[in-house]
Structures are given as C-alpha cells and as structure tokens.
C-alpha cells in the first residue's frame, strides 16, 4: 500500500482560536492515551464513533446556510458528508477487529452526546475554529495509526485478516491484511487533516 499524503504535517497555530483548538485536542489526546494505552483496536473503534460526527454537523450546517443564503457551497457539503461517511466506514471496519467492552460502549454513548452538542455550538459560533479543531484531531489520528502500524510491523500485534467490508470499500487485494488496511485508513485521516485545515484557512481569509 502506498502512502499518498505526507505524514508529518503540523499546522502551526497562528491565531488565538488555533491555539485554543490545539489545546483542546492535546487535552483529549492525554485522556485517550491514559484510557486506551496500547489497545489500538479498541481506541480506533471508540474514537471513530466520535470522528464521524464533525463532518455530518459541518455538512448539515453548510447545507442549511446554502439554502438560507441561496448560494452555492462550492463542493464543501459533499466533501464534509463524504468525510463523515468515510469515518463511519472506519468504524464499520474496526468493529470486526476489536469489540468494545461494556464500559467502552457507555463511553461511546456519553461521548456522542457531549461531543455532538459541543461541536454543534462551536461550529455555529466559529466555523473556522471548528475546522481547525478537526484538523488537529486528524493530525493526532495520523500519529495514532502510525503507532498502531509500528506495533503490527514489529510483530507486537498480529497482522490479522481484514473484513470483507474493508476489501470492498478500499478495493484491497485478497491478500491484504491489517497492515495494508491501517495504511489506507491513515491516508484517509491525512486527507481529512488537510481538508479541514484548508477549510479553516479559507474561513480565516473570508
Ligand atoms: Fe477515522
Ligand atoms: Fe479522520
């Protein structure tokens, strides 16, 4: 599998909003690292349930804005809804690789309620901060999948079979295994990172 996007990208914060977004993400990272440690499969399942939220909220709000202002959205809505669907497919894939515990299922429900509400409010108040936040979240997702890949490559985690749903969605060969899957998913996260940072930059210029 080929790496399509540069891995080590960090968008330096330039405004106070950027710094706030970065601080929130770094705080969330601390919590995730402490909770999941090296259980990367479980980490992926739980965090993908959250990752699939922002694209749907942003897509919905930009859809409403387009209707309200009777203005074209220049492809943003589709990009954002595609992102939400892509994140949901990450989840539909990882659920075959790791099954969340009862505690994790409760965490997923609580996280959805909290994150959905806060992200909706944030997007209404400052869309550019909301996209920046996702840009930074995706930077962390790339780091986490790189760590996961290293565990598999160095034999500490099994390079297991992957589900059929993943082969179909990413058009992976019949011989593809977990290692190949992590690379294509990490490519997706790189794309989300770049798209969201770019959207935030475009809103800053506006
Ligand atoms: Fe994802
Ligand atoms: Fe993502």
Short mmCIF file of C-alpha atoms and ligand atoms in Angstrom, two decimals:
data_model
loop_
_atom_site.label_atom_id
_atom_site.label_comp_id
_atom_site.label_asym_id
_atom_site.label_seq_id
_atom_site.Cartn_x
_atom_site.Cartn_y
_atom_site.Cartn_z
CA UNK A 1 0.00 0.00 0.00
CA UNK A 2 1.32 3.43 -0.85
CA UNK A 3 1.41 6.45 1.38
CA UNK A 4 -0.40 9.12 -0.61
CA UNK A 5 -0.09 12.10 1.74
CA UNK A 6 2.82 13.47 3.80
CA UNK A 7 2.68 12.04 7.33
CA UNK A 8 4.45 14.60 9.42
CA UNK A 9 2.31 17.66 8.94
CA UNK A 10 1.73 20.10 11.73
CA UNK A 11 -0.12 23.31 11.03
CA UNK A 12 1.40 25.86 13.40
CA UNK A 13 -1.26 27.81 15.32
CA UNK A 14 -1.39 31.41 14.17
CA UNK A 15 -4.41 32.85 15.94
CA UNK A 16 -5.81 32.57 19.45
CA UNK A 17 -8.58 30.32 18.07
CA UNK A 18 -5.94 27.99 16.59
CA UNK A 19 -4.22 27.79 19.97
CA UNK A 20 -7.48 27.02 21.76
CA UNK A 21 -8.27 24.28 19.20
CA UNK A 22 -4.80 22.76 19.65
CA UNK A 23 -5.06 22.85 23.46
CA UNK A 24 -8.45 21.07 23.39
CA UNK A 25 -7.05 18.37 21.09
CA UNK A 26 -3.89 17.88 23.20
CA UNK A 27 -6.10 17.54 26.28
CA UNK A 28 -8.30 14.96 24.52
CA UNK A 29 -5.13 13.10 23.47
CA UNK A 30 -3.96 12.86 27.11
CA UNK A 31 -7.29 11.35 28.09
CA UNK A 32 -7.29 8.89 25.17
CA UNK A 33 -3.67 7.81 25.82
CA UNK A 34 -4.37 7.23 29.52
CA UNK A 35 -7.57 5.28 28.85
CA UNK A 36 -6.56 3.11 25.88
CA UNK A 37 -2.79 2.79 26.34
CA UNK A 38 -1.69 0.38 23.57
CA UNK A 39 -5.11 -1.14 22.85
CA UNK A 40 -5.14 0.37 19.36
CA UNK A 41 -8.06 -1.66 18.02
CA UNK A 42 -10.32 -0.52 20.87
CA UNK A 43 -9.00 3.00 20.55
CA UNK A 44 -9.90 3.01 16.86
CA UNK A 45 -13.46 1.76 17.48
CA UNK A 46 -14.24 4.28 20.22
CA UNK A 47 -12.57 7.28 18.59
CA UNK A 48 -14.03 6.60 15.14
CA UNK A 49 -17.50 6.90 16.69
CA UNK A 50 -16.51 10.48 17.55
CA UNK A 51 -14.55 11.19 14.35
CA UNK A 52 -17.65 10.60 12.23
CA UNK A 53 -19.56 13.44 13.94
CA UNK A 54 -17.93 16.72 12.77
CA UNK A 55 -18.30 16.11 9.04
CA UNK A 56 -22.03 15.46 9.44
CA UNK A 57 -22.58 18.57 11.60
CA UNK A 58 -20.49 20.80 9.35
CA UNK A 59 -22.14 19.37 6.23
CA UNK A 60 -25.61 19.89 7.68
CA UNK A 61 -24.90 23.46 8.79
CA UNK A 62 -23.34 24.40 5.46
CA UNK A 63 -26.30 22.79 3.68
CA UNK A 64 -28.68 24.96 5.71
CA UNK A 65 -26.51 28.02 5.05
CA UNK A 66 -26.60 27.32 1.31
CA UNK A 67 -30.41 27.11 1.43
CA UNK A 68 -30.76 30.19 3.63
CA UNK A 69 -28.50 32.39 1.55
CA UNK A 70 -29.49 30.78 -1.76
CA UNK A 71 -25.79 30.48 -2.52
CA UNK A 72 -23.66 27.67 -3.91
CA UNK A 73 -21.37 25.92 -1.40
CA UNK A 74 -18.55 25.19 -3.90
CA UNK A 75 -18.41 21.50 -3.05
CA UNK A 76 -17.92 21.85 0.72
CA UNK A 77 -21.11 20.00 1.70
CA UNK A 78 -20.28 16.91 -0.33
CA UNK A 79 -16.69 16.86 0.93
CA UNK A 80 -17.86 17.07 4.55
CA UNK A 81 -20.59 14.44 4.21
CA UNK A 82 -18.11 12.17 2.42
CA UNK A 83 -15.76 12.64 5.35
CA UNK A 84 -18.47 11.59 7.82
CA UNK A 85 -19.29 8.51 5.73
CA UNK A 86 -15.60 7.63 5.39
CA UNK A 87 -15.14 7.83 9.17
CA UNK A 88 -18.22 5.66 9.66
CA UNK A 89 -16.64 3.07 7.34
CA UNK A 90 -13.50 3.13 9.53
CA UNK A 91 -15.81 2.22 12.40
CA UNK A 92 -17.70 -0.47 10.44
CA UNK A 93 -14.29 -1.99 9.62
CA UNK A 94 -12.69 -1.86 13.06
CA UNK A 95 -15.71 -3.36 14.76
CA UNK A 96 -14.66 -6.65 13.08
CA UNK A 97 -11.17 -6.30 14.55
CA UNK A 98 -11.93 -5.20 18.13
CA UNK A 99 -15.19 -5.34 20.07
CA UNK A 100 -15.76 -2.63 22.67
CA UNK A 101 -16.29 -3.58 26.31
CA UNK A 102 -19.45 -2.56 28.17
CA UNK A 103 -17.58 0.39 29.68
CA UNK A 104 -16.42 1.47 26.23
CA UNK A 105 -19.97 1.23 24.88
CA UNK A 106 -21.15 3.52 27.68
CA UNK A 107 -18.27 5.87 26.93
CA UNK A 108 -19.29 5.94 23.25
CA UNK A 109 -22.85 6.97 24.16
CA UNK A 110 -21.69 9.67 26.58
CA UNK A 111 -19.03 10.95 24.17
CA UNK A 112 -21.58 11.20 21.36
CA UNK A 113 -23.96 13.30 23.44
CA UNK A 114 -21.23 15.60 24.71
CA UNK A 115 -19.17 15.93 21.53
CA UNK A 116 -22.18 16.37 19.23
CA UNK A 117 -23.57 19.19 21.38
CA UNK A 118 -20.27 20.99 21.89
CA UNK A 119 -19.17 20.69 18.27
CA UNK A 120 -22.54 21.98 17.04
CA UNK A 121 -22.26 25.02 19.30
CA UNK A 122 -18.62 25.58 18.32
CA UNK A 123 -19.42 25.36 14.59
CA UNK A 124 -22.27 27.86 14.91
CA UNK A 125 -20.05 30.27 16.90
CA UNK A 126 -16.81 29.83 14.93
CA UNK A 127 -16.72 27.51 11.93
CA UNK A 128 -13.03 28.23 11.35
CA UNK A 129 -12.14 27.12 14.90
CA UNK A 130 -14.29 24.01 14.44
CA UNK A 131 -12.46 23.04 11.22
CA UNK A 132 -9.11 23.80 12.87
CA UNK A 133 -10.04 21.54 15.78
CA UNK A 134 -10.77 18.70 13.36
CA UNK A 135 -7.51 19.43 11.51
CA UNK A 136 -5.61 18.96 14.78
CA UNK A 137 -7.68 15.89 15.75
CA UNK A 138 -6.74 14.35 12.41
CA UNK A 139 -3.06 15.16 12.99
CA UNK A 140 -3.36 13.06 16.16
CA UNK A 141 -5.25 10.31 14.31
CA UNK A 142 -2.32 10.06 11.87
CA UNK A 143 0.10 9.74 14.81
CA UNK A 144 -2.05 7.05 16.46
CA UNK A 145 -2.40 4.98 13.28
CA UNK A 146 1.37 5.29 12.71
CA UNK A 147 1.94 3.88 16.22
CA UNK A 148 -0.60 1.11 15.55
CA UNK A 149 1.13 0.25 12.26
CA UNK A 150 4.52 0.08 14.03
CA UNK A 151 3.11 -2.38 16.58
CA UNK A 152 1.89 -4.63 13.75
CA UNK A 153 5.05 -4.24 11.62
CA UNK A 154 7.31 -5.09 14.54
CA UNK A 155 5.23 -8.15 15.43
CA UNK A 156 3.86 -6.99 18.79
CA UNK A 157 0.35 -7.16 17.38
CA UNK A 158 -0.96 -9.77 14.93
CA UNK A 159 -1.15 -8.80 11.28
CA UNK A 160 -4.62 -10.33 11.20
CA UNK A 161 -7.15 -10.93 8.42
CA UNK A 162 -9.34 -7.99 7.48
CA UNK A 163 -13.11 -7.99 6.98
CA UNK A 164 -14.71 -8.24 3.56
CA UNK A 165 -16.40 -4.85 4.02
CA UNK A 166 -12.92 -3.23 4.05
CA UNK A 167 -11.74 -5.07 0.93
CA UNK A 168 -14.79 -3.84 -0.94
CA UNK A 169 -14.67 -0.25 0.29
CA UNK A 170 -10.93 0.36 -0.28
CA UNK A 171 -10.64 -2.06 -3.19
CA UNK A 172 -7.96 -4.05 -1.37
CA UNK A 173 -6.43 -7.22 -2.79
CA UNK A 174 -7.45 -10.64 -1.41
CA UNK A 175 -4.01 -10.91 0.22
CA UNK A 176 -4.29 -7.55 2.05
CA UNK A 177 -4.05 -7.77 5.83
CA UNK A 178 -4.27 -5.43 8.82
CA UNK A 179 -1.01 -3.63 7.92
CA UNK A 180 -2.36 -2.65 4.49
CA UNK A 181 -5.67 -1.61 6.00
CA UNK A 182 -4.02 0.71 8.53
CA UNK A 183 -2.08 2.40 5.71
CA UNK A 184 -5.22 3.17 3.67
CA UNK A 185 -7.13 4.37 6.72
CA UNK A 186 -4.20 6.58 7.73
CA UNK A 187 -4.26 8.02 4.19
CA UNK A 188 -7.92 8.94 4.77
CA UNK A 189 -7.02 10.68 8.04
CA UNK A 190 -4.26 12.64 6.28
CA UNK A 191 -6.81 13.82 3.72
CA UNK A 192 -9.28 14.88 6.45
CA UNK A 193 -6.46 16.74 8.20
CA UNK A 194 -5.50 18.68 5.07
CA UNK A 195 -9.09 19.41 4.02
CA UNK A 196 -10.11 20.72 7.46
CA UNK A 197 -7.02 22.89 7.88
CA UNK A 198 -7.65 24.26 4.40
CA UNK A 199 -11.33 25.00 5.16
CA UNK A 200 -10.28 26.79 8.32
CA UNK A 201 -7.70 28.84 6.39
CA UNK A 202 -10.33 29.76 3.79
CA UNK A 203 -12.73 30.92 6.50
CA UNK A 204 -9.98 32.99 8.11
CA UNK A 205 -9.36 34.80 4.81
CA UNK A 206 -13.08 35.43 4.20
FE1 LIG B 1 -11.09 7.70 11.01
FE1 LIG B 2 -10.43 11.33 10.10
#
